[in-house]
Amino acid sequence: NAGVTQTPKFRILKIGQSMTLQCTQDMNHNYMYWYRQDPGMGLKLIYYSVGAGITDKGEVPNGYNVSRSTTEDFPLRLELAAPSQTSVYFCASSYNPGASSGYTFGSGTRLTVV
Amino acid sequence: AQSVSQHNHHVILSEAASLELGCNYSYGGTVNLFWYVQYPGQHLQLLLKYFSGDPLVKGIKGFEAEFIKSKFSFNLRKPSVQWSDTAEYFCAVYAGGTSYGKLTFGQGTILTVHP
């Protein structure tokens, strides 16, 4: 199993540009999440989804959008990149995080906005 | 909403020293508790978890954690650290109910182990 796959691994954007961070999982997990990780701040939830067609905001959704058209894919869209969005982005999935498995994380996307 | 606090931002130890990383959470109900580890340049991996039963849980690589309900704590321990334990460690809480599967993470503790 590939688990959770994120692309790209690295990206440099100019202010005002847009991009989509891709996330796909092959474990048939219903729950998917996008977190951003900043030094000393831990992980902050951006958006999450409890199944295809259902998404909701997390702690820090401003400047981002998501969609969940299939169980496997959960892309994160940045419409107008800002320097404050420089971060490492992790996608995660879970069958049920309240049960035994916790989350499976992707390898991350390091984004720099200049 | 629940929150998670990790007391130390950066811990520096020599090999063979004992380790204890603090984690406190704020939530009065039933919780599931996790410790994740992130090795340099890698993604987060599950180290251990507590759901119910014995409050002392053992994880991979010799790590263990103790859930003390009265103190809302879930501290991570290891009797003798190795250089390869250098990583960032995150405590996380799942509070159930309308959390819709969302884990709340602490700020992380960077552990540096000198050979």
Tab-separated table of N, CA and C in Angstrom, chain A residues 31 33 93-103, chain B residues 30-34 36 49-52 93-97 99-103:
chain	number	residue	atom	x	y	z
A	31	TYR	N	-12.031	9.640	6.693
A	31	TYR	CA	-11.596	10.906	7.263
A	31	TYR	C	-10.270	11.352	6.633
A	33	TYR	N	-7.565	15.009	6.345
A	33	TYR	CA	-7.250	16.265	7.027
A	33	TYR	C	-6.097	16.965	6.317
A	93	SER	N	-4.917	10.875	6.886
A	93	SER	CA	-6.192	10.180	6.748
A	93	SER	C	-6.359	9.206	7.889
A	94	SER	N	-7.611	8.818	8.110
A	94	SER	CA	-7.898	7.854	9.160
A	94	SER	C	-9.193	7.129	8.857
A	95	TYR	N	-9.217	5.866	9.238
A	95	TYR	CA	-10.476	5.127	9.158
A	95	TYR	C	-11.409	5.631	10.232
A	96	ASN	N	-10.871	5.718	11.435
A	96	ASN	CA	-11.593	6.290	12.557
A	96	ASN	C	-10.574	6.627	13.622
A	97	PRO	N	-10.212	7.881	13.777
A	97	PRO	CA	-9.139	8.237	14.710
A	97	PRO	C	-9.507	8.014	16.155
A	98	GLY	N	-10.737	7.793	16.433
A	98	GLY	CA	-11.120	7.463	17.802
A	98	GLY	C	-10.891	6.006	18.116
A	99	ALA	N	-10.548	5.226	17.123
A	99	ALA	CA	-10.295	3.800	17.320
A	99	ALA	C	-8.794	3.544	17.393
A	100	SER	N	-8.322	2.498	16.819
A	100	SER	CA	-6.966	2.074	17.125
A	100	SER	C	-5.879	2.656	16.236
A	101	SER	N	-6.236	3.203	15.081
A	101	SER	CA	-5.173	3.470	14.101
A	101	SER	C	-4.591	4.871	14.155
A	102	GLY	N	-5.287	5.810	14.768
A	102	GLY	CA	-4.777	7.177	14.703
A	102	GLY	C	-4.796	7.673	13.272
A	103	TYR	N	-3.856	8.500	12.953
A	103	TYR	CA	-3.741	9.062	11.610
A	103	TYR	C	-2.599	8.405	10.844
B	30	THR	N	-14.042	11.764	28.244
B	30	THR	CA	-13.199	10.649	27.822
B	30	THR	C	-12.345	11.065	26.632
B	31	VAL	N	-11.078	10.711	26.697
B	31	VAL	CA	-10.160	11.077	25.620
B	31	VAL	C	-9.371	9.868	25.153
B	32	ASN	N	-8.917	9.932	23.931
B	32	ASN	CA	-7.898	9.034	23.418
B	32	ASN	C	-6.631	9.861	23.243
B	33	LEU	N	-5.513	9.296	23.607
B	33	LEU	CA	-4.267	10.061	23.653
B	33	LEU	C	-3.201	9.405	22.788
B	34	PHE	N	-2.402	10.227	22.150
B	34	PHE	CA	-1.396	9.745	21.216
B	34	PHE	C	-0.081	10.489	21.422
B	36	TYR	N	3.132	11.153	18.761
B	36	TYR	CA	3.694	10.980	17.430
B	36	TYR	C	5.146	11.448	17.452
B	49	LYS	N	-0.212	4.916	21.817
B	49	LYS	CA	-1.556	5.449	21.988
B	49	LYS	C	-2.196	4.861	23.241
B	50	TYR	N	-3.125	5.621	23.808
B	50	TYR	CA	-3.909	5.152	24.938
B	50	TYR	C	-5.385	5.335	24.625
B	51	PHE	N	-6.144	4.244	24.860
B	51	PHE	CA	-7.584	4.330	24.663
B	51	PHE	C	-8.330	3.998	25.955
B	52	SER	N	-7.908	2.942	26.614
B	52	SER	CA	-8.555	2.558	27.865
B	52	SER	C	-7.695	1.489	28.516
B	93	VAL	N	-4.547	14.704	21.232
B	93	VAL	CA	-5.742	14.273	21.954
B	93	VAL	C	-6.906	14.158	20.985
B	94	TYR	N	-7.687	13.107	21.157
B	94	TYR	CA	-8.944	12.971	20.433
B	94	TYR	C	-10.045	12.936	21.475
B	95	ALA	N	-10.976	13.903	21.377
B	95	ALA	CA	-11.995	14.014	22.415
B	95	ALA	C	-13.312	13.374	22.041
B	96	GLY	N	-13.438	12.873	20.829
B	96	GLY	CA	-14.653	12.176	20.443
B	96	GLY	C	-15.828	13.114	20.270
B	97	GLY	N	-17.018	12.562	20.299
B	97	GLY	CA	-18.236	13.351	20.173
B	97	GLY	C	-18.273	14.085	18.851
B	99	SER	N	-16.153	16.040	17.658
B	99	SER	CA	-14.830	16.379	17.129
B	99	SER	C	-14.640	15.870	15.721
B	100	TYR	N	-15.519	14.973	15.249
B	100	TYR	CA	-15.450	14.426	13.895
B	100	TYR	C	-14.059	13.918	13.561
B	101	GLY	N	-13.485	13.222	14.499
B	101	GLY	CA	-12.214	12.588	14.222
B	101	GLY	C	-11.026	13.512	14.245
B	102	LYS	N	-11.173	14.703	14.716
B	102	LYS	CA	-10.058	15.639	14.684
B	102	LYS	C	-9.159	15.461	15.891
B	103	LEU	N	-7.880	15.320	15.609
B	103	LEU	CA	-6.891	15.308	16.677
B	103	LEU	C	-6.435	16.738	16.942
